[in-house]
Short mmCIF file of N, CA and C in Angstrom, two decimals:
data_model
loop_
_atom_site.label_atom_id
_atom_site.label_comp_id
_atom_site.label_asym_id
_atom_site.label_seq_id
_atom_site.Cartn_x
_atom_site.Cartn_y
_atom_site.Cartn_z
N MET A 1 -2.00 -71.14 51.04
CA MET A 1 -3.29 -70.89 51.67
C MET A 1 -3.20 -71.07 53.16
N VAL A 2 -2.41 -72.01 53.59
CA VAL A 2 -2.28 -72.31 55.05
C VAL A 2 -1.60 -71.16 55.75
N LEU A 3 -0.59 -70.58 55.09
CA LEU A 3 0.14 -69.48 55.78
C LEU A 3 -0.46 -68.11 55.53
N GLY A 4 -1.56 -68.04 54.76
CA GLY A 4 -2.21 -66.81 54.52
C GLY A 4 -1.65 -65.98 53.39
N SER A 5 -0.68 -66.48 52.65
CA SER A 5 -0.13 -65.70 51.56
C SER A 5 -0.79 -65.92 50.24
N LEU A 6 -1.77 -66.91 50.17
CA LEU A 6 -2.48 -67.20 48.98
C LEU A 6 -3.96 -67.19 49.33
N ALA A 7 -4.67 -66.40 48.52
CA ALA A 7 -6.13 -66.32 48.73
C ALA A 7 -6.76 -67.68 48.31
N PRO A 8 -7.97 -67.95 48.85
CA PRO A 8 -8.65 -69.24 48.46
C PRO A 8 -8.82 -69.34 46.96
N ALA A 9 -8.95 -68.25 46.24
CA ALA A 9 -9.12 -68.34 44.80
C ALA A 9 -7.74 -68.53 44.10
N GLY A 10 -6.66 -68.52 44.88
CA GLY A 10 -5.33 -68.70 44.29
C GLY A 10 -5.07 -70.10 43.83
N LEU A 11 -5.56 -71.10 44.47
CA LEU A 11 -5.35 -72.48 44.05
C LEU A 11 -6.07 -72.80 42.71
N PRO A 12 -7.35 -72.45 42.59
CA PRO A 12 -7.98 -72.70 41.27
C PRO A 12 -7.40 -71.83 40.20
N SER A 13 -6.89 -70.63 40.58
CA SER A 13 -6.20 -69.77 39.54
C SER A 13 -4.95 -70.44 39.05
N THR A 14 -4.21 -71.06 39.97
CA THR A 14 -3.00 -71.76 39.53
C THR A 14 -3.31 -72.90 38.58
N VAL A 15 -4.38 -73.66 38.86
CA VAL A 15 -4.80 -74.70 37.95
C VAL A 15 -5.22 -74.15 36.62
N ALA A 16 -5.97 -73.04 36.60
CA ALA A 16 -6.40 -72.45 35.35
C ALA A 16 -5.26 -71.95 34.51
N ILE A 17 -4.31 -71.27 35.14
CA ILE A 17 -3.24 -70.68 34.36
C ILE A 17 -2.31 -71.74 33.83
N THR A 18 -2.30 -72.94 34.45
CA THR A 18 -1.49 -74.03 33.91
C THR A 18 -1.91 -74.36 32.47
N PHE A 19 -3.20 -74.30 32.23
CA PHE A 19 -3.61 -74.50 30.80
C PHE A 19 -2.96 -73.53 29.86
N LEU A 20 -2.86 -72.26 30.27
CA LEU A 20 -2.24 -71.26 29.38
C LEU A 20 -0.70 -71.60 29.23
N TYR A 21 -0.09 -71.95 30.30
CA TYR A 21 1.33 -72.31 30.23
C TYR A 21 1.55 -73.49 29.24
N VAL A 22 0.74 -74.50 29.40
CA VAL A 22 0.85 -75.69 28.50
C VAL A 22 0.60 -75.30 27.06
N TRP A 23 -0.42 -74.41 26.84
CA TRP A 23 -0.71 -73.97 25.49
C TRP A 23 0.52 -73.24 24.88
N LEU A 24 1.09 -72.38 25.71
CA LEU A 24 2.31 -71.64 25.21
C LEU A 24 3.42 -72.52 24.89
N VAL A 25 3.69 -73.55 25.72
CA VAL A 25 4.76 -74.45 25.45
C VAL A 25 4.47 -75.24 24.17
N ASN A 26 3.24 -75.73 24.00
CA ASN A 26 2.89 -76.53 22.84
C ASN A 26 2.95 -75.72 21.57
N ARG A 27 2.50 -74.47 21.63
CA ARG A 27 2.42 -73.57 20.44
C ARG A 27 3.80 -73.02 20.05
N THR A 28 4.79 -73.15 20.92
CA THR A 28 6.13 -72.67 20.62
C THR A 28 7.03 -73.85 20.40
N ASP A 29 6.52 -75.02 20.06
CA ASP A 29 7.24 -76.26 19.82
C ASP A 29 8.15 -76.63 20.98
N GLY A 30 7.70 -76.49 22.16
CA GLY A 30 8.43 -76.91 23.34
C GLY A 30 9.38 -75.87 23.92
N SER A 31 9.38 -74.68 23.39
CA SER A 31 10.25 -73.61 23.95
C SER A 31 9.69 -73.12 25.28
N LEU A 32 10.56 -72.94 26.21
CA LEU A 32 10.17 -72.40 27.49
C LEU A 32 10.24 -70.90 27.65
N LEU A 33 10.74 -70.24 26.60
CA LEU A 33 10.96 -68.79 26.72
C LEU A 33 9.69 -68.04 26.91
N MET A 34 8.67 -68.28 26.04
CA MET A 34 7.41 -67.58 26.19
C MET A 34 6.70 -67.83 27.58
N PRO A 35 6.59 -69.08 27.95
CA PRO A 35 5.97 -69.30 29.34
C PRO A 35 6.79 -68.67 30.44
N LEU A 36 8.10 -68.63 30.33
CA LEU A 36 8.95 -67.99 31.27
C LEU A 36 8.69 -66.51 31.37
N LEU A 37 8.65 -65.85 30.17
CA LEU A 37 8.37 -64.42 30.15
C LEU A 37 6.93 -64.13 30.64
N PHE A 38 5.98 -64.94 30.34
CA PHE A 38 4.62 -64.85 30.79
C PHE A 38 4.57 -64.91 32.32
N HIS A 39 5.26 -65.88 32.90
CA HIS A 39 5.30 -66.06 34.32
C HIS A 39 6.01 -64.88 35.03
N ALA A 40 7.10 -64.42 34.43
CA ALA A 40 7.82 -63.29 34.97
C ALA A 40 6.98 -62.02 34.98
N SER A 41 6.22 -61.83 33.93
CA SER A 41 5.32 -60.65 33.84
C SER A 41 4.24 -60.70 34.94
N GLN A 42 3.75 -61.86 35.21
CA GLN A 42 2.77 -62.06 36.34
C GLN A 42 3.40 -61.70 37.65
N GLY A 43 4.64 -62.11 37.88
CA GLY A 43 5.26 -61.86 39.11
C GLY A 43 5.66 -60.39 39.29
N ALA A 44 5.90 -59.70 38.16
CA ALA A 44 6.36 -58.33 38.20
C ALA A 44 5.21 -57.36 38.49
N LEU A 45 4.02 -57.78 38.19
CA LEU A 45 2.83 -56.93 38.41
C LEU A 45 1.95 -57.50 39.48
N THR A 46 1.84 -56.77 40.62
CA THR A 46 1.03 -57.25 41.73
C THR A 46 -0.22 -56.41 41.85
N PHE A 47 -1.22 -56.97 42.54
CA PHE A 47 -2.44 -56.25 42.74
C PHE A 47 -2.27 -55.00 43.54
N GLY A 48 -1.33 -55.03 44.46
CA GLY A 48 -1.01 -53.84 45.29
C GLY A 48 -0.47 -52.70 44.44
N MET A 49 0.28 -53.03 43.43
CA MET A 49 0.84 -51.99 42.54
C MET A 49 -0.32 -51.29 41.71
N LEU A 50 -1.41 -51.99 41.58
CA LEU A 50 -2.55 -51.42 40.86
C LEU A 50 -3.43 -50.53 41.73
N GLY A 51 -3.07 -50.49 43.03
CA GLY A 51 -3.77 -49.57 43.93
C GLY A 51 -5.02 -50.15 44.60
N PHE A 52 -5.16 -51.46 44.57
CA PHE A 52 -6.28 -52.09 45.24
C PHE A 52 -6.04 -52.19 46.77
N THR A 53 -7.00 -51.68 47.55
CA THR A 53 -6.88 -51.75 49.04
C THR A 53 -8.25 -52.18 49.57
N GLY A 54 -8.17 -52.58 50.83
CA GLY A 54 -9.43 -52.93 51.58
C GLY A 54 -10.24 -54.02 50.93
N ALA A 55 -11.56 -53.80 50.79
CA ALA A 55 -12.49 -54.81 50.27
C ALA A 55 -12.14 -55.10 48.76
N ASP A 56 -11.65 -54.10 48.08
CA ASP A 56 -11.31 -54.28 46.68
C ASP A 56 -10.14 -55.26 46.60
N ALA A 57 -9.16 -55.14 47.45
CA ALA A 57 -8.04 -56.09 47.42
C ALA A 57 -8.46 -57.53 47.76
N ASP A 58 -9.57 -57.71 48.55
CA ASP A 58 -10.07 -58.99 48.84
C ASP A 58 -10.78 -59.63 47.61
N ARG A 59 -11.37 -58.78 46.80
CA ARG A 59 -12.15 -59.26 45.61
C ARG A 59 -11.22 -59.52 44.40
N VAL A 60 -10.07 -58.91 44.34
CA VAL A 60 -9.22 -59.03 43.15
C VAL A 60 -8.87 -60.44 42.81
N PRO A 61 -8.48 -61.30 43.77
CA PRO A 61 -8.14 -62.70 43.37
C PRO A 61 -9.35 -63.41 42.72
N VAL A 62 -10.53 -63.12 43.16
CA VAL A 62 -11.70 -63.77 42.58
C VAL A 62 -11.90 -63.29 41.15
N VAL A 63 -11.74 -61.96 40.94
CA VAL A 63 -11.89 -61.41 39.59
C VAL A 63 -10.79 -61.95 38.71
N TYR A 64 -9.56 -62.04 39.24
CA TYR A 64 -8.43 -62.59 38.48
C TYR A 64 -8.72 -64.01 38.06
N PHE A 65 -9.30 -64.86 38.92
CA PHE A 65 -9.70 -66.20 38.60
C PHE A 65 -10.70 -66.21 37.43
N GLY A 66 -11.66 -65.28 37.55
CA GLY A 66 -12.66 -65.20 36.47
C GLY A 66 -12.03 -64.83 35.12
N VAL A 67 -11.09 -63.86 35.15
CA VAL A 67 -10.40 -63.50 33.94
C VAL A 67 -9.59 -64.72 33.35
N LEU A 68 -8.99 -65.48 34.22
CA LEU A 68 -8.23 -66.64 33.75
C LEU A 68 -9.17 -67.66 33.16
N VAL A 69 -10.34 -67.91 33.80
CA VAL A 69 -11.26 -68.88 33.21
C VAL A 69 -11.71 -68.42 31.83
N VAL A 70 -11.98 -67.14 31.65
CA VAL A 70 -12.37 -66.64 30.34
C VAL A 70 -11.19 -66.79 29.34
N ALA A 71 -9.98 -66.48 29.77
CA ALA A 71 -8.82 -66.64 28.89
C ALA A 71 -8.58 -68.07 28.50
N VAL A 72 -8.76 -68.98 29.38
CA VAL A 72 -8.64 -70.44 29.10
C VAL A 72 -9.77 -70.86 28.15
N ALA A 73 -10.97 -70.45 28.40
CA ALA A 73 -12.08 -70.81 27.52
C ALA A 73 -11.90 -70.31 26.13
N VAL A 74 -11.43 -69.06 26.01
CA VAL A 74 -11.16 -68.42 24.68
C VAL A 74 -10.09 -69.16 23.97
N THR A 75 -9.00 -69.49 24.74
CA THR A 75 -7.84 -70.21 24.10
C THR A 75 -8.30 -71.58 23.64
N ILE A 76 -9.08 -72.36 24.43
CA ILE A 76 -9.53 -73.62 24.02
C ILE A 76 -10.54 -73.49 22.88
N GLY A 77 -11.40 -72.50 22.92
CA GLY A 77 -12.39 -72.33 21.89
C GLY A 77 -11.83 -71.96 20.54
N PHE A 78 -10.91 -71.05 20.51
CA PHE A 78 -10.30 -70.60 19.27
C PHE A 78 -9.25 -71.53 18.75
N ASP A 79 -8.61 -72.27 19.58
CA ASP A 79 -7.54 -73.19 19.19
C ASP A 79 -7.78 -74.55 19.65
N HIS A 80 -9.05 -75.06 19.45
CA HIS A 80 -9.41 -76.34 19.94
C HIS A 80 -8.62 -77.49 19.31
N THR A 81 -8.11 -77.26 18.07
CA THR A 81 -7.33 -78.33 17.43
C THR A 81 -6.03 -78.59 18.18
N ALA A 82 -5.46 -77.56 18.88
CA ALA A 82 -4.27 -77.75 19.64
C ALA A 82 -4.42 -78.73 20.83
N TRP A 83 -5.63 -78.88 21.30
CA TRP A 83 -5.92 -79.70 22.48
C TRP A 83 -6.30 -81.09 22.02
N ARG A 84 -6.45 -81.37 20.74
CA ARG A 84 -6.88 -82.69 20.26
C ARG A 84 -5.72 -83.63 19.89
N SER A 85 -4.54 -83.08 19.73
CA SER A 85 -3.41 -83.93 19.40
C SER A 85 -2.12 -83.37 20.02
N ALA A 86 -1.17 -84.25 20.16
CA ALA A 86 0.09 -83.88 20.70
C ALA A 86 0.92 -83.07 19.72
N PRO A 87 1.73 -82.12 20.15
CA PRO A 87 2.54 -81.40 19.23
C PRO A 87 3.56 -82.29 18.55
N ALA A 88 4.00 -81.92 17.39
CA ALA A 88 4.92 -82.74 16.61
C ALA A 88 6.21 -83.15 17.39
N SER A 89 6.69 -82.24 18.25
CA SER A 89 7.86 -82.50 19.00
C SER A 89 7.67 -83.58 20.10
N ALA A 90 6.39 -83.89 20.44
CA ALA A 90 6.13 -84.87 21.47
C ALA A 90 5.79 -86.27 20.94
N VAL A 91 5.71 -86.35 19.67
CA VAL A 91 5.29 -87.60 19.02
C VAL A 91 6.52 -88.37 18.61
N ASN A 92 6.58 -89.68 18.93
CA ASN A 92 7.66 -90.53 18.51
C ASN A 92 7.52 -90.79 17.04
N GLU A 93 8.61 -90.47 16.28
CA GLU A 93 8.55 -90.53 14.85
C GLU A 93 8.51 -91.96 14.29
N GLU A 94 9.03 -92.88 15.02
CA GLU A 94 9.02 -94.29 14.60
C GLU A 94 7.98 -95.07 15.40
N PRO A 95 6.97 -95.60 14.76
CA PRO A 95 5.95 -96.34 15.52
C PRO A 95 6.55 -97.63 16.11
N VAL A 96 6.05 -98.02 17.27
CA VAL A 96 6.47 -99.22 17.90
C VAL A 96 5.70 -100.39 17.23
N PRO A 97 6.41 -101.43 16.80
CA PRO A 97 5.70 -102.56 16.20
C PRO A 97 4.73 -103.19 17.24
N ALA A 98 3.63 -103.66 16.73
CA ALA A 98 2.58 -104.21 17.61
C ALA A 98 3.10 -105.34 18.46
N ALA A 99 4.01 -106.17 17.97
CA ALA A 99 4.58 -107.28 18.70
C ALA A 99 5.32 -106.84 19.89
N LEU A 100 5.99 -105.63 19.80
CA LEU A 100 6.76 -105.16 20.94
C LEU A 100 5.95 -104.30 21.92
N ALA A 101 4.79 -103.83 21.47
CA ALA A 101 3.97 -102.93 22.31
C ALA A 101 3.39 -103.70 23.48
N HIS A 102 3.23 -105.00 23.42
CA HIS A 102 2.57 -105.73 24.50
C HIS A 102 3.62 -106.20 25.39
#
């Protein structure tokens, strides 16, 4: 944002898309392939390639942020159980005895 290469809506967009990345990692049991492909597809397709110029190009980051918010809301809404517990790969299989936990 300071150097002018990121629109003001870019920072909240980055925060919003992080939810989608985390969801992808959790739903693929910790695999990074799907998030990596998702990220690469975002980098391969730019707003300029879609033909946005002038005032339209200025509005695209805000619309993109809105689309991300909807995507995150839908993901959380339809798969709300994924956000309520850790994936099996992240849970320690042997519980720590209460005496050692303190």
